[in-house]
Tab-separated table of C-alpha atoms in Angstrom:
chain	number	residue	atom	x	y	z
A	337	UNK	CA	0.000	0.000	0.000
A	338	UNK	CA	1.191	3.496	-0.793
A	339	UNK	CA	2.292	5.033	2.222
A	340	UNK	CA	-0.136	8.491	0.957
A	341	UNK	CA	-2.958	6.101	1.086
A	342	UNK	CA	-2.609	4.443	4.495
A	343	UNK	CA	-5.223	5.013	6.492
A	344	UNK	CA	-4.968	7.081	9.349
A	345	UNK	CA	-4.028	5.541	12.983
A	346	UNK	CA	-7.472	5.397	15.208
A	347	UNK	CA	-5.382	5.051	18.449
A	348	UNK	CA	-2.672	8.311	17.529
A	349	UNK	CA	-3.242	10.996	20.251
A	350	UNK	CA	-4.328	14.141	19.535
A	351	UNK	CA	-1.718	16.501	18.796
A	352	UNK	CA	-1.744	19.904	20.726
A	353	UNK	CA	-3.565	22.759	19.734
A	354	UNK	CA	-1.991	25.785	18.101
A	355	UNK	CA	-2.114	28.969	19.882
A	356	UNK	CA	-3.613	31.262	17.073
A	357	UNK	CA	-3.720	34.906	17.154
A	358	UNK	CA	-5.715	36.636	14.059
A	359	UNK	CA	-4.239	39.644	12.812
A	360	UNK	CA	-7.624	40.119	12.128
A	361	UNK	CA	-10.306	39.597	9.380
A	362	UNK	CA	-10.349	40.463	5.419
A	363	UNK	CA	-13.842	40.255	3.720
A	364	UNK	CA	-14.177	36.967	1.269
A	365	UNK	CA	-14.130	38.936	-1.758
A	366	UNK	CA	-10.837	40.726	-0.713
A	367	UNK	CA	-8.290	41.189	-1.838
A	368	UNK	CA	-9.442	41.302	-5.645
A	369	UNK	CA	-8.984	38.315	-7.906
A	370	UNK	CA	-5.694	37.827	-9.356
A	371	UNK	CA	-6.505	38.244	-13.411
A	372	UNK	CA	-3.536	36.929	-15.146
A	373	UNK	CA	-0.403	39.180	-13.715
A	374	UNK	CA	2.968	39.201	-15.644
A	375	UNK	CA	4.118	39.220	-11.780
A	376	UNK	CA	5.929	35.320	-10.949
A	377	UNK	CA	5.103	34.355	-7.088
A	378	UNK	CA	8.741	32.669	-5.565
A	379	UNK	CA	8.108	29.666	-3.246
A	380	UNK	CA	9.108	29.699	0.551
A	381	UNK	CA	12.973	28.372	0.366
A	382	UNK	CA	11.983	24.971	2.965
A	383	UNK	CA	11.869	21.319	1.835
A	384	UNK	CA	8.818	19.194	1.708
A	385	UNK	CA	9.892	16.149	4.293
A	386	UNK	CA	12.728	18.036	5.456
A	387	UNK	CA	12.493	21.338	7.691
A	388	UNK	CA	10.655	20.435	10.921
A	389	UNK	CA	10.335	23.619	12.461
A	390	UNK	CA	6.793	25.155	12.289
A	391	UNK	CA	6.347	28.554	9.697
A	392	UNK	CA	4.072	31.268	10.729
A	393	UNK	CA	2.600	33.445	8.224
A	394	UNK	CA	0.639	36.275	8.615
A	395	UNK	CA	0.369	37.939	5.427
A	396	UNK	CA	-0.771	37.275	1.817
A	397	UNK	CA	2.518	37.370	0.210
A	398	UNK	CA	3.987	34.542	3.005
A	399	UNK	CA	0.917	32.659	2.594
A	400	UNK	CA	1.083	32.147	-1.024
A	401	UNK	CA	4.949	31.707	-0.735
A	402	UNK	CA	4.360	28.651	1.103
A	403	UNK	CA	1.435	27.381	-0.452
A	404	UNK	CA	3.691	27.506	-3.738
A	405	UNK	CA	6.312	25.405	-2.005
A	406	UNK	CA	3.957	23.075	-0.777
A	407	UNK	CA	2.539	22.481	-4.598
A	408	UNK	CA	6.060	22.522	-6.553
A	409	UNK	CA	7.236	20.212	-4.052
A	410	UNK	CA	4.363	17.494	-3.755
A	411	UNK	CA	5.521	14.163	-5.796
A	412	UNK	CA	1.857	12.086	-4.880
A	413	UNK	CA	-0.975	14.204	-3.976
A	414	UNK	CA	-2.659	17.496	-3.099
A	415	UNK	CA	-5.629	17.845	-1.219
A	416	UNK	CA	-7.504	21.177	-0.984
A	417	UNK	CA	-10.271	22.672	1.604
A	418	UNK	CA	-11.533	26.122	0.341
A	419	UNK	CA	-14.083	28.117	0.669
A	420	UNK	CA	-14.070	29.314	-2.805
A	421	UNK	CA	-10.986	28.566	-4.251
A	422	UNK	CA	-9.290	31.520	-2.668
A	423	UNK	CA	-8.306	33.397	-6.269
A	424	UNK	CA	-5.706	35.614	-4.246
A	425	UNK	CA	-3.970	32.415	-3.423
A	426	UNK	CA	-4.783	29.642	-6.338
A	427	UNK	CA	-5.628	31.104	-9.313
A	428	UNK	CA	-1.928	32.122	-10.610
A	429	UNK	CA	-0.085	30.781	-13.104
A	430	UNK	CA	2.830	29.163	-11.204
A	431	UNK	CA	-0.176	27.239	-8.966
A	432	UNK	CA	-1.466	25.962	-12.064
A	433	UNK	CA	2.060	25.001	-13.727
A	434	UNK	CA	2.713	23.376	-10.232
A	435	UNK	CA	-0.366	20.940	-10.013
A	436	UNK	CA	-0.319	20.391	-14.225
A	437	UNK	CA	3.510	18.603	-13.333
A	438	UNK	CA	2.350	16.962	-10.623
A	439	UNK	CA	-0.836	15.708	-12.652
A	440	UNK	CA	0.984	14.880	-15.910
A	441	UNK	CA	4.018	12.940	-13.619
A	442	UNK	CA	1.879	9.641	-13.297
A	443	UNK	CA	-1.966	8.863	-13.893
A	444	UNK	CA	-1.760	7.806	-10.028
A	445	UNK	CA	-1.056	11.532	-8.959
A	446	UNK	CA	-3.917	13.420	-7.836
A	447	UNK	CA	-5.188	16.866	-6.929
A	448	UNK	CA	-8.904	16.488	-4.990
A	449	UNK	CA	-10.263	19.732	-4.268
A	450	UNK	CA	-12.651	20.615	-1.302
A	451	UNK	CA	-14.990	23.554	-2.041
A	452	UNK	CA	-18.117	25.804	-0.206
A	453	UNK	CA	-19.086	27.912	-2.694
A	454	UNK	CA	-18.602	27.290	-6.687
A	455	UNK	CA	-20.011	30.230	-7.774
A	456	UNK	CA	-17.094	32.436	-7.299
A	457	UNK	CA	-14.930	30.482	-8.690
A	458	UNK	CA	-17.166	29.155	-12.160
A	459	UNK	CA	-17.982	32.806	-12.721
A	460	UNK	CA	-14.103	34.017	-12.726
A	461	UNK	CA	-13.342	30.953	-14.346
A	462	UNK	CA	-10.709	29.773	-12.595
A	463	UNK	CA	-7.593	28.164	-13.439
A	464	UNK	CA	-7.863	25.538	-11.602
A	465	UNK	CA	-11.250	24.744	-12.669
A	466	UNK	CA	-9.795	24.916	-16.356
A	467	UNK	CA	-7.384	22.079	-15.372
A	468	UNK	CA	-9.547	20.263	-14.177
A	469	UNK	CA	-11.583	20.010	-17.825
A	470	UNK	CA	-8.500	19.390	-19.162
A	471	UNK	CA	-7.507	16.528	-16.410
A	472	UNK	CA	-10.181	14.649	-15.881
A	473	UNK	CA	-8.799	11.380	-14.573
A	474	UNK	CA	-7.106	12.272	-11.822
A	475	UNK	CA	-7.927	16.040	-10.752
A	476	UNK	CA	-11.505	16.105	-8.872
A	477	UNK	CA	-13.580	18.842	-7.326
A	478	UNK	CA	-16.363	18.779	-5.239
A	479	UNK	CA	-18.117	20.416	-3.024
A	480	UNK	CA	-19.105	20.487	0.751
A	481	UNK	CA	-22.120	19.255	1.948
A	482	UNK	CA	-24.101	22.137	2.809
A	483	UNK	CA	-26.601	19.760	4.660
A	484	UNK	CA	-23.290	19.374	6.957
A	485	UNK	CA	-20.995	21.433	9.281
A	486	UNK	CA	-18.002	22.359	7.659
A	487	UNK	CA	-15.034	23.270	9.208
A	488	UNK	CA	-13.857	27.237	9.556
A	489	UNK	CA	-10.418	26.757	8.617
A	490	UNK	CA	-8.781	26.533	5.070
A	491	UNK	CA	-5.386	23.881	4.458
A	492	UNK	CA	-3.516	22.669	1.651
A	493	UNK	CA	-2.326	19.406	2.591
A	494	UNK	CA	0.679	17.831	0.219
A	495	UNK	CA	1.746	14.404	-0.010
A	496	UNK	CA	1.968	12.617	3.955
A	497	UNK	CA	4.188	15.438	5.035
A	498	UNK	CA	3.389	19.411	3.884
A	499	UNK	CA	0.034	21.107	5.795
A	500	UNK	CA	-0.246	24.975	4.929
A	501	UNK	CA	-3.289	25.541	7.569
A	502	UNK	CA	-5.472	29.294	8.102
A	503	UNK	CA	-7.592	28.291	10.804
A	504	UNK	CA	-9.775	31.050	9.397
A	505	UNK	CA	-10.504	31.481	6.190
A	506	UNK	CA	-11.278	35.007	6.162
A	507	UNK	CA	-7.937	35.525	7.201
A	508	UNK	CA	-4.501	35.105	5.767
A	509	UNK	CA	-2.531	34.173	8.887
A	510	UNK	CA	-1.590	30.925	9.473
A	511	UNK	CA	0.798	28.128	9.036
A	512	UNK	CA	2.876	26.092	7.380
A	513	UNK	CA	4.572	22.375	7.799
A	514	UNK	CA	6.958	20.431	5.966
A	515	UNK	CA	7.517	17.632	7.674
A	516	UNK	CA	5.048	16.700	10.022
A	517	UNK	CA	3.208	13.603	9.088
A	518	UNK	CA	1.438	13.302	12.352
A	519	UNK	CA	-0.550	16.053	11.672
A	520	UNK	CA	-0.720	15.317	8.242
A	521	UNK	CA	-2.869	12.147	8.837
A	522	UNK	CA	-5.312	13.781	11.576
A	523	UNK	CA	-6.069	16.785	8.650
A	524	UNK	CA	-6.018	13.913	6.404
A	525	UNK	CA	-8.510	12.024	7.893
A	526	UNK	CA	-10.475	14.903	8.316
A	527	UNK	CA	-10.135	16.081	4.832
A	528	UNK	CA	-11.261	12.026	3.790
A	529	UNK	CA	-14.298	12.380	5.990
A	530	UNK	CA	-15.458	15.712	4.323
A	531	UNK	CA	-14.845	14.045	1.118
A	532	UNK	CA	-17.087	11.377	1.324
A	533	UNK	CA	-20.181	13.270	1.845
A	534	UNK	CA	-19.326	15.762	-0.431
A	535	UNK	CA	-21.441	16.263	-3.939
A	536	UNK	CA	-20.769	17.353	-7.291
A	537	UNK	CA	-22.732	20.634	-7.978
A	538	UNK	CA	-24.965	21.447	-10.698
A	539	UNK	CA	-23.079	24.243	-12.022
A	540	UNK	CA	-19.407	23.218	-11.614
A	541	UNK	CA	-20.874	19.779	-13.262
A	542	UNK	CA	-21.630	21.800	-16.315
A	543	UNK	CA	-18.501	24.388	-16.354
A	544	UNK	CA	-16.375	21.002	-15.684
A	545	UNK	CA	-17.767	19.064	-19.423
């Protein structure tokens, strides 16, 4: 079994909490959508599996710096939990360059996304979204159950080690992991969970064929 797709151990104590302070809140539709900038985003300089030591972030620059080392780095899979595909962090070119290598690298790679609200995103049309018509085998986006709580947070998790993690998603602070795969499987599992009751809506079906 593929390590990425061991399921997670029932009996693994929690692990502690995060002392979060918010730098306070944006409003969802801020900052404006990225349309394509001639502007090229540079990745946080740590190694996926390697640095140990916990990142804090608290602005939009750092937060996207991460979250582009995170996706240039992942080798197996991505897993995303938005609330709307978060254009002032996804849709840029170098994200979608990042998850078409990791996508085109095998037919076993995979990108799942995790999503609240399609509307934003299916009206901006997306880049991501794009891929995904493109890559339909392996990249796959759903979204939440609104019938179901959902969590407040928004993560990136990448392969069994990298977590980028805003426990809100209204705001950009947050951090980042590289090599923690403890709390890699516990977001995991709760990412897997979400997944499972999630549904494919009406108008992201039709944008997607």
């Amino acid at each position: 079994m593929n390590p990425e797709d061991a399921p997670p151990n029932e009996s693994e104590p929690d692990l502690p909490a995060i002392d979060f302070h918010s730098p306070g809140r944006f409003a969802v539709h801020n900052p404006q959508p990225e349309i394509p900038s001639p502007v090229r985003r540079e990745p946080a300089p740590f190694a996926l599996g390697g640095e140990t030591r916990l990142q804090r972030f608290a602005s939009a620059e750092e937060a996207q710096a991460h979250a582009l080392a995170l996706l240039q780095q992942s080798r197996h899979s991505l897993c995303l939990y938005t609330p709307d595909l978060e254009p002032w962090l996804y849709n840029h070119s170098s994200v979608q360059e990042a998850c078409t290598r990791l996508l085109l690298a095998s037919p076993r790679n995979r990108l799942r996304i995790l999503v609240r609200d399609v509307s934003r995103p299916v009206g901006l049309g997306h880049r991501l979204l794009n891929l995904g018509r493109r890559l339909t085998s392996n990249l796959h986006i759903r979204r939440l159950n609104p019938d179901l709580p959902s969590e407040e947070s928004a993560y990136l998790l990448a392969d069994a080690h990298g977590l980028l993690l805003r426990p809100l998603a209204d705001v950009w602070a947050g951090y980042a992991w590289y090599n923690d795969p403890a709390r890699v499987r516990q977001q995991q599992a709760q990412f897997d969970q979400a997944w499972n009751t999630s549904v494919l809506d009406p108008d992201l079906r039709s944008f997607l064929l």
